[in-house]
mmCIF file of C-alpha atoms in Angstrom:
data_model
loop_
_atom_site.group_PDB
_atom_site.id
_atom_site.type_symbol
_atom_site.label_atom_id
_atom_site.label_comp_id
_atom_site.label_asym_id
_atom_site.label_seq_id
_atom_site.Cartn_x
_atom_site.Cartn_y
_atom_site.Cartn_z
ATOM 1 C CA ILE A 1 109.332 76.797 85.825
ATOM 2 C CA ASN A 2 105.728 77.870 85.374
ATOM 3 C CA ARG A 3 104.134 81.010 86.826
ATOM 4 C CA ASP A 4 101.069 80.347 89.030
ATOM 5 C CA VAL A 5 97.842 81.821 87.705
ATOM 6 C CA PRO A 6 95.150 83.990 89.196
ATOM 7 C CA PRO A 7 92.340 82.013 90.936
ATOM 8 C CA ALA A 8 89.240 80.921 89.139
ATOM 9 C CA THR A 9 85.959 82.713 89.842
ATOM 10 C CA PRO A 10 84.490 81.411 93.118
ATOM 11 C CA ALA A 11 81.586 78.986 92.985
ATOM 12 C CA ALA A 12 77.969 80.081 93.327
ATOM 13 C CA ILE A 13 77.106 81.964 96.558
ATOM 14 C CA SER A 14 74.897 80.089 98.964
ATOM 15 C CA GLY A 15 72.564 81.786 101.464
ATOM 16 C CA ALA A 16 69.178 83.468 101.874
ATOM 17 C CA THR A 17 67.682 85.084 98.723
ATOM 18 C CA ILE A 18 64.202 86.144 99.921
ATOM 19 C CA ALA A 19 62.655 87.623 103.111
ATOM 20 C CA VAL A 20 65.758 89.417 104.225
ATOM 21 C CA CYS A 21 64.262 92.906 104.811
ATOM 22 C CA ASN A 22 65.346 94.581 108.072
ATOM 23 C CA GLY A 23 67.100 91.520 109.417
ATOM 24 C CA ASN A 24 70.449 90.698 110.921
ATOM 25 C CA GLY A 25 72.923 87.803 110.786
ATOM 26 C CA PHE A 26 72.227 86.280 107.367
ATOM 27 C CA ALA A 27 75.040 83.826 106.397
ATOM 28 C CA TYR A 28 76.475 83.600 102.840
ATOM 29 C CA ALA A 29 79.354 81.445 101.580
ATOM 30 C CA THR A 30 81.207 80.160 98.556
ATOM 31 C CA ASN A 31 83.762 77.416 98.193
ATOM 32 C CA SER A 32 86.855 77.734 100.363
ATOM 33 C CA VAL A 33 90.203 77.342 98.760
ATOM 34 C CA ALA A 34 93.359 77.524 100.854
ATOM 35 C CA GLY A 35 95.612 80.530 100.034
ATOM 36 C CA LEU A 36 92.903 82.763 98.674
ATOM 37 C CA THR A 37 91.447 85.990 100.016
ATOM 38 C CA TYR A 38 87.864 86.741 99.269
ATOM 39 C CA ASN A 39 86.390 90.154 98.496
ATOM 40 C CA TRP A 40 82.687 90.493 98.985
ATOM 41 C CA SER A 41 80.691 93.457 97.719
ATOM 42 C CA TRP A 42 77.135 94.761 97.221
ATOM 43 C CA ASN A 43 75.927 96.892 94.311
ATOM 44 C CA VAL A 44 73.420 98.686 96.617
ATOM 45 C CA THR A 45 73.065 100.289 100.037
ATOM 46 C CA GLY A 46 70.921 98.841 102.702
ATOM 47 C CA ALA A 47 72.947 95.633 103.095
ATOM 48 C CA SER A 48 76.094 95.522 105.178
ATOM 49 C CA ILE A 49 78.796 92.882 105.442
ATOM 50 C CA VAL A 50 79.336 92.648 109.180
ATOM 51 C CA THR A 51 81.735 89.707 109.555
ATOM 52 C CA GLY A 52 83.970 87.553 107.414
ATOM 53 C CA GLN A 53 85.245 89.985 104.769
ATOM 54 C CA GLY A 54 88.429 88.324 103.412
ATOM 55 C CA SER A 55 87.171 84.811 104.041
ATOM 56 C CA SER A 56 84.874 82.443 102.098
ATOM 57 C CA ALA A 57 81.931 83.097 104.441
ATOM 58 C CA ILE A 58 80.291 86.282 105.543
ATOM 59 C CA THR A 59 77.406 87.553 107.640
ATOM 60 C CA VAL A 60 75.130 90.319 106.337
ATOM 61 C CA ASP A 61 72.687 92.745 108.057
ATOM 62 C CA TYR A 62 69.880 94.299 106.065
ATOM 63 C CA ASN A 63 68.141 97.590 106.991
ATOM 64 C CA SER A 64 64.654 98.722 106.083
ATOM 65 C CA SER A 65 65.861 100.535 102.962
ATOM 66 C CA PHE A 66 66.937 97.328 101.273
ATOM 67 C CA VAL A 67 64.752 96.198 98.359
ATOM 68 C CA THR A 68 66.894 94.210 95.977
ATOM 69 C CA GLY A 69 70.647 93.933 95.109
ATOM 70 C CA LYS A 70 73.488 91.810 93.927
ATOM 71 C CA LEU A 71 76.081 90.299 96.240
ATOM 72 C CA SER A 72 79.384 89.490 94.450
ATOM 73 C CA VAL A 73 82.588 87.781 95.521
ATOM 74 C CA THR A 74 85.984 87.615 93.968
ATOM 75 C CA ALA A 75 89.097 85.648 94.963
ATOM 76 C CA THR A 76 92.679 86.853 95.119
ATOM 77 C CA ASN A 77 96.100 85.208 95.325
ATOM 78 C CA SER A 78 99.603 86.467 94.803
ATOM 79 C CA CYS A 79 99.062 86.321 91.029
ATOM 80 C CA GLY A 80 95.854 88.256 90.667
ATOM 81 C CA THR A 81 92.112 88.389 91.129
ATOM 82 C CA SER A 82 89.439 86.225 89.637
#
């Protein structure tokens, strides 16, 4: 019997990378793998995840204070997090 392993790091994030200031409904996604929960996060304020947290695709709104930032995603299964 072999123990399952934590998931691999999700693939690159796809979605808009420029001209997002003060806009709503920007879509971002990574590869979808059955049985995984996805955790999305920003390293800045001014960007909000409005739908999709926990899934492989999210929608983001940006307010006027957003200048630049890094969007990250990890994947989790019953054995750990990527």
